[in-house]
């Protein structure tokens, strides 16, 4: 039985998705099953190995984006009775790029080494966080901005909404359509429930923004600058409505409070604090 379920989001970029699926099968096929969520794709632009197709009218028109797409994939595993067979879930957008080598195996080795880590992110060569990991390959953080997240099943079980297993709920807040602040909310829930969030240089990943810059019309999203503006504006409205925060800084300080308390309860992990 494979330990990890990898969920990849695709919207009208089948060749890119197929290449990522092939790479995971080639280097980590013994460790992970790969599931492809078609997040509102046209029927002529489906990836080769489709697991589930979000093809209802709203999804076809707007897409699912990260929060709704991952909710949909995870809730489908739950509905199909496959959820509990995995130790972890690897959530990827199809523009995630890895070196041509195993990635799931070293990430799971880190997860096994750190029993209180519920969220694990590979680092990027371009991140400033990499400087903090020059001596210790893995540390616990209170902010991670990445579209490649490995989540421990027990952590997901601690915070998921199994009574509303659909694209709008389950793990992420689907009302936060574009996902601004979604990673902070997830990390806050982790530390509030005695789980940590970590970044590791054991695996490096990057996001290929070229696809959004050059293929926005094919993906059926706004141009890069328009999308970024809406990402911030809509996310700030969501943050204010749900939490009463007027800035991302307030949200991050909220998360950091839970982060600091985690080490009060677990001083044995103090060496992993940034």
Tab-separated table of C-alpha atoms in Angstrom:
chain	number	residue	atom	x	y	z
A	1	UNK	CA	0.000	0.000	0.000
A	2	UNK	CA	1.338	3.433	-0.961
A	3	UNK	CA	1.804	5.965	1.808
A	4	UNK	CA	1.015	9.196	-0.012
A	5	UNK	CA	-1.802	10.545	-2.152
A	6	UNK	CA	-0.555	13.276	-4.478
A	7	UNK	CA	-3.244	15.632	-5.788
A	8	UNK	CA	-2.429	17.779	-8.828
A	9	UNK	CA	-4.654	20.602	-10.054
A	10	UNK	CA	-5.001	21.115	-13.802
A	11	UNK	CA	-6.964	23.650	-15.810
A	12	UNK	CA	-6.516	23.350	-19.550
A	13	UNK	CA	-2.771	22.604	-19.454
A	14	UNK	CA	-2.741	18.821	-20.011
A	15	UNK	CA	0.811	18.524	-21.345
A	16	UNK	CA	2.282	20.264	-18.313
A	17	UNK	CA	0.192	18.133	-15.963
A	18	UNK	CA	1.082	14.926	-17.790
A	19	UNK	CA	4.791	15.720	-17.485
A	20	UNK	CA	4.501	16.256	-13.714
A	21	UNK	CA	2.514	13.023	-13.328
A	22	UNK	CA	5.132	11.120	-15.346
A	23	UNK	CA	7.954	12.511	-13.211
A	24	UNK	CA	6.246	11.458	-9.985
A	25	UNK	CA	5.552	7.986	-11.361
A	26	UNK	CA	9.161	7.665	-12.523
A	27	UNK	CA	10.863	8.656	-9.284
A	28	UNK	CA	8.263	8.082	-6.545
A	29	UNK	CA	5.782	5.648	-8.060
A	30	UNK	CA	6.310	3.060	-5.344
A	31	UNK	CA	5.438	5.570	-2.640
A	32	UNK	CA	2.610	7.696	-4.027
A	33	UNK	CA	-0.649	7.394	-5.895
A	34	UNK	CA	-1.266	10.391	-8.147
A	35	UNK	CA	-4.708	11.958	-8.558
A	36	UNK	CA	-5.473	14.696	-11.091
A	37	UNK	CA	-8.250	17.179	-10.382
A	38	UNK	CA	-9.563	18.892	-13.483
A	39	UNK	CA	-10.417	22.245	-11.938
A	40	UNK	CA	-12.949	23.450	-14.488
A	41	UNK	CA	-11.034	22.301	-17.577
A	42	UNK	CA	-12.643	22.169	-21.000
A	43	UNK	CA	-13.421	18.630	-22.142
A	44	UNK	CA	-10.834	18.914	-24.911
A	45	UNK	CA	-8.085	19.977	-22.492
A	46	UNK	CA	-8.150	17.174	-19.932
A	47	UNK	CA	-4.956	15.572	-18.683
A	48	UNK	CA	-4.275	11.976	-19.606
A	49	UNK	CA	-4.960	10.506	-16.160
A	50	UNK	CA	-8.070	12.299	-14.921
A	51	UNK	CA	-9.265	11.317	-11.458
A	52	UNK	CA	-12.096	13.814	-10.992
A	53	UNK	CA	-13.468	16.554	-13.230
A	54	UNK	CA	-15.077	19.630	-11.700
A	55	UNK	CA	-17.361	20.377	-14.629
A	56	UNK	CA	-20.344	22.072	-13.030
A	57	UNK	CA	-21.168	25.502	-14.535
A	58	UNK	CA	-19.483	27.678	-11.887
A	59	UNK	CA	-16.313	25.560	-11.972
A	60	UNK	CA	-16.223	25.663	-15.781
A	61	UNK	CA	-16.621	29.430	-15.728
A	62	UNK	CA	-14.338	30.420	-12.833
A	63	UNK	CA	-12.140	27.393	-12.182
A	64	UNK	CA	-11.569	26.115	-8.653
A	65	UNK	CA	-8.217	27.698	-7.767
A	66	UNK	CA	-6.134	26.171	-4.979
A	67	UNK	CA	-8.505	26.161	-1.993
A	68	UNK	CA	-11.570	24.790	-3.741
A	69	UNK	CA	-9.536	22.465	-5.928
A	70	UNK	CA	-7.770	20.793	-3.018
A	71	UNK	CA	-11.002	20.614	-1.045
A	72	UNK	CA	-12.595	18.848	-3.995
A	73	UNK	CA	-9.772	16.331	-4.373
A	74	UNK	CA	-9.474	15.549	-0.671
A	75	UNK	CA	-13.238	15.279	-0.226
A	76	UNK	CA	-13.421	12.864	-3.176
A	77	UNK	CA	-10.865	10.621	-1.476
A	78	UNK	CA	-12.994	10.849	1.670
A	79	UNK	CA	-16.228	10.012	-0.165
A	80	UNK	CA	-14.619	7.066	-1.956
A	81	UNK	CA	-13.294	5.573	1.291
A	82	UNK	CA	-9.645	6.011	0.272
A	83	UNK	CA	-8.709	8.809	2.659
A	84	UNK	CA	-7.632	6.730	5.654
A	85	UNK	CA	-5.315	4.473	3.679
A	86	UNK	CA	-2.739	7.252	3.238
A	87	UNK	CA	-0.257	8.666	5.745
A	88	UNK	CA	-0.020	12.016	3.969
A	89	UNK	CA	-1.372	14.135	1.128
A	90	UNK	CA	0.903	15.991	-1.290
A	91	UNK	CA	-0.960	18.980	-2.733
A	92	UNK	CA	0.469	20.399	-5.980
A	93	UNK	CA	-0.468	22.857	-8.667
A	94	UNK	CA	0.624	21.709	-12.108
A	95	UNK	CA	3.107	24.563	-12.445
A	96	UNK	CA	5.212	23.124	-9.616
A	97	UNK	CA	8.639	22.015	-10.798
A	98	UNK	CA	11.092	19.651	-9.084
A	99	UNK	CA	14.577	18.403	-9.935
A	100	UNK	CA	14.628	15.096	-11.795
A	101	UNK	CA	15.010	12.941	-8.697
A	102	UNK	CA	12.806	11.487	-5.921
A	103	UNK	CA	10.896	14.107	-3.974
A	104	UNK	CA	8.168	12.252	-2.085
A	105	UNK	CA	10.577	9.827	-0.401
A	106	UNK	CA	12.859	12.501	1.148
A	107	UNK	CA	9.846	14.575	2.218
A	108	UNK	CA	8.294	11.576	3.947
A	109	UNK	CA	11.627	10.883	5.635
A	110	UNK	CA	11.468	14.397	7.111
A	111	UNK	CA	7.861	13.865	8.174
A	112	UNK	CA	8.828	10.611	9.890
A	113	UNK	CA	11.708	12.353	11.648
A	114	UNK	CA	9.446	15.151	12.945
A	115	UNK	CA	6.333	13.589	14.519
A	116	UNK	CA	4.660	16.925	15.364
A	117	UNK	CA	4.996	18.388	11.860
A	118	UNK	CA	1.602	18.467	10.164
A	119	UNK	CA	2.557	20.713	7.238
A	120	UNK	CA	5.795	20.294	5.314
A	121	UNK	CA	6.923	22.446	2.415
A	122	UNK	CA	9.911	22.009	0.121
A	123	UNK	CA	12.041	25.113	-0.067
A	124	UNK	CA	12.822	27.139	-3.180
A	125	UNK	CA	16.207	28.325	-4.366
A	126	UNK	CA	14.753	31.850	-4.555
A	127	UNK	CA	13.322	32.044	-1.042
A	128	UNK	CA	14.921	34.091	1.685
A	129	UNK	CA	13.978	31.252	4.045
A	130	UNK	CA	16.743	29.187	2.448
A	131	UNK	CA	19.277	31.381	4.272
A	132	UNK	CA	17.746	30.297	7.590
A	133	UNK	CA	18.212	26.656	6.605
A	134	UNK	CA	21.916	26.819	5.825
A	135	UNK	CA	22.928	24.827	8.916
A	136	UNK	CA	19.742	22.893	9.714
A	137	UNK	CA	17.891	21.488	6.678
A	138	UNK	CA	14.477	21.626	8.363
A	139	UNK	CA	12.993	24.267	10.631
A	140	UNK	CA	9.516	25.215	11.832
A	141	UNK	CA	8.006	28.395	10.411
A	142	UNK	CA	4.944	30.538	11.038
A	143	UNK	CA	4.609	31.620	7.419
A	144	UNK	CA	4.916	29.520	4.256
A	145	UNK	CA	3.797	30.692	0.834
A	146	UNK	CA	3.874	27.695	-1.453
A	147	UNK	CA	1.636	25.658	-3.735
A	148	UNK	CA	3.437	22.420	-2.834
A	149	UNK	CA	2.405	21.198	0.615
A	150	UNK	CA	2.746	17.767	2.203
A	151	UNK	CA	0.086	17.345	4.889
A	152	UNK	CA	0.085	14.591	7.502
A	153	UNK	CA	-3.249	12.770	7.545
A	154	UNK	CA	-3.654	13.067	11.321
A	155	UNK	CA	-3.291	16.844	11.038
A	156	UNK	CA	-5.921	17.024	8.295
A	157	UNK	CA	-8.242	14.873	10.388
A	158	UNK	CA	-7.812	17.251	13.329
A	159	UNK	CA	-9.170	20.272	11.442
A	160	UNK	CA	-11.215	19.015	8.460
A	161	UNK	CA	-14.970	19.438	8.094
A	162	UNK	CA	-16.109	15.939	7.166
A	163	UNK	CA	-19.778	16.946	7.462
A	164	UNK	CA	-19.356	19.275	4.483
A	165	UNK	CA	-17.062	17.274	2.244
A	166	UNK	CA	-17.071	19.386	-0.901
A	167	UNK	CA	-15.139	22.043	-2.789
A	168	UNK	CA	-16.259	24.845	-0.486
A	169	UNK	CA	-15.195	23.388	2.835
A	170	UNK	CA	-13.432	20.213	4.038
A	171	UNK	CA	-9.947	21.712	4.680
A	172	UNK	CA	-9.640	25.209	3.205
A	173	UNK	CA	-12.195	28.009	3.234
A	174	UNK	CA	-13.658	27.988	-0.266
A	175	UNK	CA	-15.036	31.496	0.228
A	176	UNK	CA	-11.425	32.660	-0.028
A	177	UNK	CA	-11.507	32.051	-3.774
A	178	UNK	CA	-8.020	33.126	-4.823
A	179	UNK	CA	-6.375	32.008	-1.583
A	180	UNK	CA	-4.795	35.196	-0.228
A	181	UNK	CA	-4.014	34.368	3.410
A	182	UNK	CA	-5.137	30.741	3.059
A	183	UNK	CA	-1.701	29.428	3.994
A	184	UNK	CA	-1.677	31.585	7.142
A	185	UNK	CA	-5.088	30.292	8.162
A	186	UNK	CA	-3.957	26.686	7.655
A	187	UNK	CA	-0.752	27.222	9.655
A	188	UNK	CA	-2.675	28.927	12.475
A	189	UNK	CA	-4.979	25.912	12.677
A	190	UNK	CA	-1.925	23.666	12.789
A	191	UNK	CA	-0.222	25.353	15.735
A	192	UNK	CA	-3.565	25.873	17.518
A	193	UNK	CA	-4.044	22.099	17.385
A	194	UNK	CA	-0.509	21.166	18.486
A	195	UNK	CA	0.953	20.622	15.000
A	196	UNK	CA	3.920	22.415	13.441
A	197	UNK	CA	4.569	23.726	9.935
A	198	UNK	CA	8.044	23.227	8.490
A	199	UNK	CA	10.164	24.070	5.468
A	200	UNK	CA	12.957	21.770	4.362
A	201	UNK	CA	15.822	22.004	1.889
A	202	UNK	CA	15.865	18.208	1.563
A	203	UNK	CA	13.678	18.864	-1.487
A	204	UNK	CA	13.674	22.008	-3.623
A	205	UNK	CA	10.659	23.153	-5.622
A	206	UNK	CA	9.754	26.146	-7.750
A	207	UNK	CA	6.624	27.636	-9.275
A	208	UNK	CA	6.798	28.263	-13.018
A	209	UNK	CA	4.984	31.581	-13.353
A	210	UNK	CA	5.547	31.554	-17.110
A	211	UNK	CA	2.328	29.602	-17.585
A	212	UNK	CA	0.252	32.313	-15.940
A	213	UNK	CA	2.120	35.045	-17.781
A	214	UNK	CA	1.823	33.502	-21.250
A	215	UNK	CA	-1.218	31.204	-21.089
A	216	UNK	CA	-3.738	33.122	-18.999
A	217	UNK	CA	-6.274	32.977	-21.817
A	218	UNK	CA	-5.951	29.208	-22.091
A	219	UNK	CA	-6.234	28.763	-18.318
A	220	UNK	CA	-9.207	31.144	-18.478
A	221	UNK	CA	-7.905	33.426	-15.794
A	222	UNK	CA	-7.100	37.103	-15.695
A	223	UNK	CA	-3.800	38.473	-16.923
A	224	UNK	CA	-0.996	38.228	-14.344
A	225	UNK	CA	-1.230	41.813	-13.031
A	226	UNK	CA	-5.040	41.749	-12.894
A	227	UNK	CA	-5.005	38.406	-11.122
A	228	UNK	CA	-2.501	39.669	-8.559
A	229	UNK	CA	-4.593	42.771	-7.881
A	230	UNK	CA	-7.769	40.701	-7.392
A	231	UNK	CA	-5.863	38.154	-5.293
A	232	UNK	CA	-4.932	40.846	-2.782
A	233	UNK	CA	-8.153	42.883	-2.888
A	234	UNK	CA	-10.543	39.932	-2.584
A	235	UNK	CA	-8.324	38.238	0.001
A	236	UNK	CA	-8.197	41.316	2.202
A	237	UNK	CA	-11.992	41.547	2.124
A	238	UNK	CA	-12.221	37.882	3.130
A	239	UNK	CA	-9.679	38.409	5.929
A	240	UNK	CA	-11.513	41.453	7.275
A	241	UNK	CA	-14.924	39.786	7.116
A	242	UNK	CA	-13.807	36.533	8.762
A	243	UNK	CA	-11.179	37.705	11.240
A	244	UNK	CA	-11.576	41.465	11.489
A	245	UNK	CA	-7.986	41.966	10.314
A	246	UNK	CA	-7.191	44.978	8.154
A	247	UNK	CA	-3.801	43.789	6.951
A	248	UNK	CA	-1.824	40.665	6.230
A	249	UNK	CA	0.569	41.709	8.978
A	250	UNK	CA	-2.240	41.370	11.536
A	251	UNK	CA	-2.996	37.892	10.206
A	252	UNK	CA	0.632	36.884	10.440
A	253	UNK	CA	0.931	38.150	14.006
A	254	UNK	CA	-2.141	36.083	14.857
A	255	UNK	CA	-0.379	33.004	13.480
A	256	UNK	CA	2.872	33.833	15.252
A	257	UNK	CA	1.081	33.871	18.589
A	258	UNK	CA	0.106	30.221	18.123
A	259	UNK	CA	3.616	29.482	16.833
A	260	UNK	CA	5.295	30.847	19.978
A	261	UNK	CA	2.905	28.970	22.266
A	262	UNK	CA	3.734	25.709	20.482
A	263	UNK	CA	7.326	25.935	21.737
A	264	UNK	CA	6.131	26.760	25.247
A	265	UNK	CA	4.384	23.383	25.243
A	266	UNK	CA	7.138	21.604	23.283
A	267	UNK	CA	10.520	22.954	24.405
A	268	UNK	CA	12.126	19.806	22.978
A	269	UNK	CA	11.653	21.340	19.507
A	270	UNK	CA	13.199	24.690	20.409
A	271	UNK	CA	16.188	24.066	18.127
A	272	UNK	CA	13.858	24.077	15.123
A	273	UNK	CA	12.424	27.501	15.920
A	274	UNK	CA	13.498	30.357	13.653
